[in-house]
Amino acid sequence: MLFPEIKNLGEDSCEKVLSSISLEEPKNREFGDLTTNAAMVLASKVRKKPADLAILIKDKILYKYEEIKDVSVAGPGFLNIKLKDSFIIEKILDVFEKHDSYGSNDLAKGTKIQIEYVSSNPTGNLHIGHGRWGVMGDILSNIYSLNGFDVCREYYVNDYGTQAKIFSECVKSVYLEKFDMKYPYPEEGYPRDTVSNVADILFEKFADTFIKNKKTLEFDDISFSKNAIGIMVSFISDTLKSIGVEFDVWFFESSLYGEGSFEKTLDFLKKRKLTYEKEEALWFKSTAFGDDKDRVIIRKDGNPTYFASDIMYLMNKKERAFEYLLYILGADHHGYISRLKAIASSIGMDSKKVSIVIGQLVRIVEGREVQKMSRRKGKGFTLDDLVSEVGKDAVRYFFSMNSFDTHLDFDISLAKKKSSQNPVFYVQYAFARVGSIIRKAGESRPGNIDADFISSMDDYDSQAFKDFLLRIDRNDFKNSSERNLAWTILLLPDNVRDACKSDAPYFINQYLYRLASEFHYFYKHNKIISKDKVNIKRLLLALAARLVLKKGLAILGVSAPERM
RNA sequence: GCGCCUGUAGCUCAACUGGAUAGAGCAUCGGACUACGAAUCCGCAGGUUGGGGGUUCGAAUCCCUCCGGGCGCGCCA
């Protein structure tokens, strides 16, 4: 999304017109490398026919550029531009020049953004959906970083309210059984197997530490609960780590409530006349800020609600001076959008800088069987099940390959396949193929390549590599497969930028698939190594493809194997 | 009932946010190994964009209205 300021150049009409001019790849590649609608957008402003204006732009402006080989006017007034091969080759050399920084930009210039995702209650295992939000959050964080943002990845742990309490009670009941002590298991309690795991660990680690007096049943509930939740959080953290999802901050809801901070918040709200009492409860006027109903802050029984925590948490985020806040929530939480925005406005934040992405739910599909994700045990897959079934790479690729807005069908049998039907393998195989070429080149000891270079094909800063780049000629490509591959290699930065603009990690997946496809075709139709010689320019393209594939896979957090 | 998302090829999804002939991958059918990895490549076929109206030079995209699917609407978190 890159947020309003960066996305829109401004309100004033002139800039608005300019910003609606596009320069992009045409839908149909035969039209050229780039196309612009400039003539159509500007035509009415200068009172000319789009086609006439297009010809004017073509002759007076575009032909001045050395990089341009040809321009044609087509359709209602599109200007199609074909670039010179020599220019594309220069750009490929640039890719190696930049290498590590290739694909990144500094559009956001260190702007602080916090991305909160998963934030599942620490009262049970993660389900498949959490995996999707986790992967989405992680990849989006990567993408934001590449666009220059200073990203804080955060998980909000709900360890304070009723649910956390019920969970502790469950664990306590099982735990005390180990000492032949009876404690009622709450009705509507959590599934017993997860609870037992936690109780077992507490027993192993702490033995009877929490039991202060066996006869009077005196029990250290506070410490017990804290540890029980802590263990659950470590389970969750382990699961997420297994798919490469990690956080900078694990923020505990309970930490909001120390040292009279709740009272301070109440004072703050009361002073601003944002609260009122009704039916023995304290309410927050969230409707004044666009929410669809007012919310209770303090219940009839005197306890704060979850909404109260939301307010304090948001104030806390504000204090930490994040310029932008991004939430990734499951579709079952879409009711939050208006309330979070309402809180943000009420405490003086710009609600436009609080952005909420809603991910649609996930179904597991195996053949024709459809399973809905479920948190209840015995029904459906947990995230752990899925990871052990198909592995980290497939989980990450499949979870990121579609738009957030579509319900995702996760096809387990497809994810397990090791063939071209499986997009993960297709992309990884392209990378492995370049590795294979490099090895082959080393073995065949070609006359026109020296040994230093072969051993340093990954070391773009080495002298041998730089010498190699100097040998590349600027002559035209021999065929369209060489040119298309080169062109595709150059599109990574645009995709990284657009993926951020639209909060769409799947742009990267699609780009990688296209690049892999372009490479496979190139590979099939062009010989790189012949008997005693290497085609240097083709090797250059293969190496550039390798660099970009690696970079792209890294954004997705999917491994790039040398061999498969 | 109200709100959010959604309906595109047999299946899973795209379409650069209003642009050119709606594109990919699976699946189906045909073709290519004496070959740097056939885990690949090439080709054929597949569509009234759920239905109907409207807005304009131009609509899968925006508006209205039906129909279908998912998810929300607690003094739970």
PDB file of C-alpha atoms (C1' of nucleotides) in Angstrom, chain A residues 27 35 78 80 121 162-163 279 293 299-300 331-332 334 336 360 372 402-403 407 420-421 426 429 433 436 506 521 523-526 528-529 564, chain B residues 3-6 12-17 19-21 24-27 32 35-42 69-77:
ATOM      1  CA  LYS A  27      -0.697  -6.812 -21.638  1.00  0.00           C
ATOM      2  CA  THR A  35       3.402   1.145 -23.046  1.00  0.00           C
ATOM      3  CA  PHE A  78      -1.335   3.919 -26.716  1.00  0.00           C
ATOM      4  CA  ASN A  80       4.269   1.378 -27.412  1.00  0.00           C
ATOM      5  CA  ASN A 121      -4.745 -16.666  21.903  1.00  0.00           C
ATOM      6  CA  THR A 162     -11.233 -14.568  30.939  1.00  0.00           C
ATOM      7  CA  GLN A 163     -10.008 -17.019  28.326  1.00  0.00           C
ATOM      8  CA  GLU A 279     -26.475  -0.239  33.168  1.00  0.00           C
ATOM      9  CA  LYS A 293     -21.805   0.484  18.158  1.00  0.00           C
ATOM     10  CA  ARG A 299     -17.996  -4.632  32.887  1.00  0.00           C
ATOM     11  CA  LYS A 300     -20.706  -4.691  35.471  1.00  0.00           C
ATOM     12  CA  ALA A 331     -11.759 -12.981   8.013  1.00  0.00           C
ATOM     13  CA  ASP A 332     -13.431 -13.986  11.250  1.00  0.00           C
ATOM     14  CA  HIS A 334     -13.190  -8.319  10.144  1.00  0.00           C
ATOM     15  CA  TYR A 336     -12.426  -5.272  14.240  1.00  0.00           C
ATOM     16  CA  GLN A 360      -9.850 -14.994   3.882  1.00  0.00           C
ATOM     17  CA  LYS A 372     -12.555 -26.897   6.837  1.00  0.00           C
ATOM     18  CA  ASN A 402      -2.907 -16.004  -3.856  1.00  0.00           C
ATOM     19  CA  SER A 403      -4.444 -12.711  -3.005  1.00  0.00           C
ATOM     20  CA  HIS A 407     -10.521 -18.198   0.039  1.00  0.00           C
ATOM     21  CA  SER A 420       6.199 -29.345 -12.578  1.00  0.00           C
ATOM     22  CA  GLN A 421       2.617 -29.524 -11.414  1.00  0.00           C
ATOM     23  CA  TYR A 426       9.082 -25.582 -10.725  1.00  0.00           C
ATOM     24  CA  TYR A 429      14.209 -26.434 -10.175  1.00  0.00           C
ATOM     25  CA  ARG A 433      19.462 -25.934 -13.061  1.00  0.00           C
ATOM     26  CA  SER A 436      24.020 -27.578 -12.509  1.00  0.00           C
ATOM     27  CA  TYR A 506       1.591 -13.081  -4.416  1.00  0.00           C
ATOM     28  CA  TYR A 521      12.376 -22.025 -22.083  1.00  0.00           C
ATOM     29  CA  TYR A 523      17.575 -23.220 -21.287  1.00  0.00           C
ATOM     30  CA  LYS A 524      15.778 -25.617 -23.551  1.00  0.00           C
ATOM     31  CA  HIS A 525      16.402 -23.581 -26.656  1.00  0.00           C
ATOM     32  CA  ASN A 526      19.891 -22.217 -26.088  1.00  0.00           C
ATOM     33  CA  ILE A 528      25.290 -22.466 -22.988  1.00  0.00           C
ATOM     34  CA  ILE A 529      28.147 -24.941 -22.868  1.00  0.00           C
ATOM     35  CA  MET A 564      17.340 -31.343  -6.035  1.00  0.00           C
TER      36      MET A 564
ATOM     37  C1'   G B   3     -21.975  -5.354   7.808  1.00  0.00           C
ATOM     38  C1'   C B   4     -17.262  -7.322   5.397  1.00  0.00           C
ATOM     39  C1'   C B   5     -15.323 -10.687   1.547  1.00  0.00           C
ATOM     40  C1'   U B   6     -16.555 -13.434  -2.779  1.00  0.00           C
ATOM     41  C1'   U B  12      -7.133 -23.454  -8.692  1.00  0.00           C
ATOM     42  C1'   C B  13      -6.272 -18.524  -9.682  1.00  0.00           C
ATOM     43  C1'   A B  14      -4.541 -13.633 -12.761  1.00  0.00           C
ATOM     44  C1'   A B  15      -5.937  -9.300 -15.286  1.00  0.00           C
ATOM     45  C1'   C B  16      -0.894  -3.704 -13.243  1.00  0.00           C
ATOM     46  C1'   U B  17      -6.956  -0.711  -9.594  1.00  0.00           C
ATOM     47  C1'   G B  19      -7.816   0.433 -21.195  1.00  0.00           C
ATOM     48  C1'   A B  20      -5.962  -2.900 -26.697  1.00  0.00           C
ATOM     49  C1'   U B  21      -8.029  -9.751 -28.873  1.00  0.00           C
ATOM     50  C1'   A B  24      -1.527 -18.529 -16.507  1.00  0.00           C
ATOM     51  C1'   G B  25      -1.038 -23.329 -14.172  1.00  0.00           C
ATOM     52  C1'   C B  26      -3.273 -27.965 -13.438  1.00  0.00           C
ATOM     53  C1'   A B  27      -6.460 -31.714 -15.784  1.00  0.00           C
ATOM     54  C1'   A B  32       9.903 -33.401 -28.578  1.00  0.00           C
ATOM     55  C1'   A B  35      20.519 -33.293 -25.741  1.00  0.00           C
ATOM     56  C1'   C B  36      24.205 -28.131 -20.197  1.00  0.00           C
ATOM     57  C1'   G B  37      18.941 -32.370 -15.488  1.00  0.00           C
ATOM     58  C1'   A B  38      12.436 -34.705 -19.898  1.00  0.00           C
ATOM     59  C1'   A B  39      11.601 -32.471 -12.183  1.00  0.00           C
ATOM     60  C1'   U B  40      11.783 -29.675 -18.878  1.00  0.00           C
ATOM     61  C1'   C B  41       9.854 -27.833 -23.549  1.00  0.00           C
ATOM     62  C1'   C B  42       6.215 -27.137 -27.865  1.00  0.00           C
ATOM     63  C1'   G B  69     -20.994 -19.176  -1.410  1.00  0.00           C
ATOM     64  C1'   G B  70     -17.850 -17.743   3.077  1.00  0.00           C
ATOM     65  C1'   C B  71     -17.390 -14.897   7.628  1.00  0.00           C
ATOM     66  C1'   G B  72     -18.858 -11.559  11.369  1.00  0.00           C
ATOM     67  C1'   C B  73     -22.614  -8.794  14.378  1.00  0.00           C
ATOM     68  C1'   G B  74     -21.142 -10.558  23.461  1.00  0.00           C
ATOM     69  C1'   C B  75     -20.428  -6.690  29.620  1.00  0.00           C
ATOM     70  C1'   C B  76     -15.621 -13.884  25.231  1.00  0.00           C
ATOM     71  C1'   A B  77     -10.737 -12.850  23.822  1.00  0.00           C
TER      72        A B  77
END
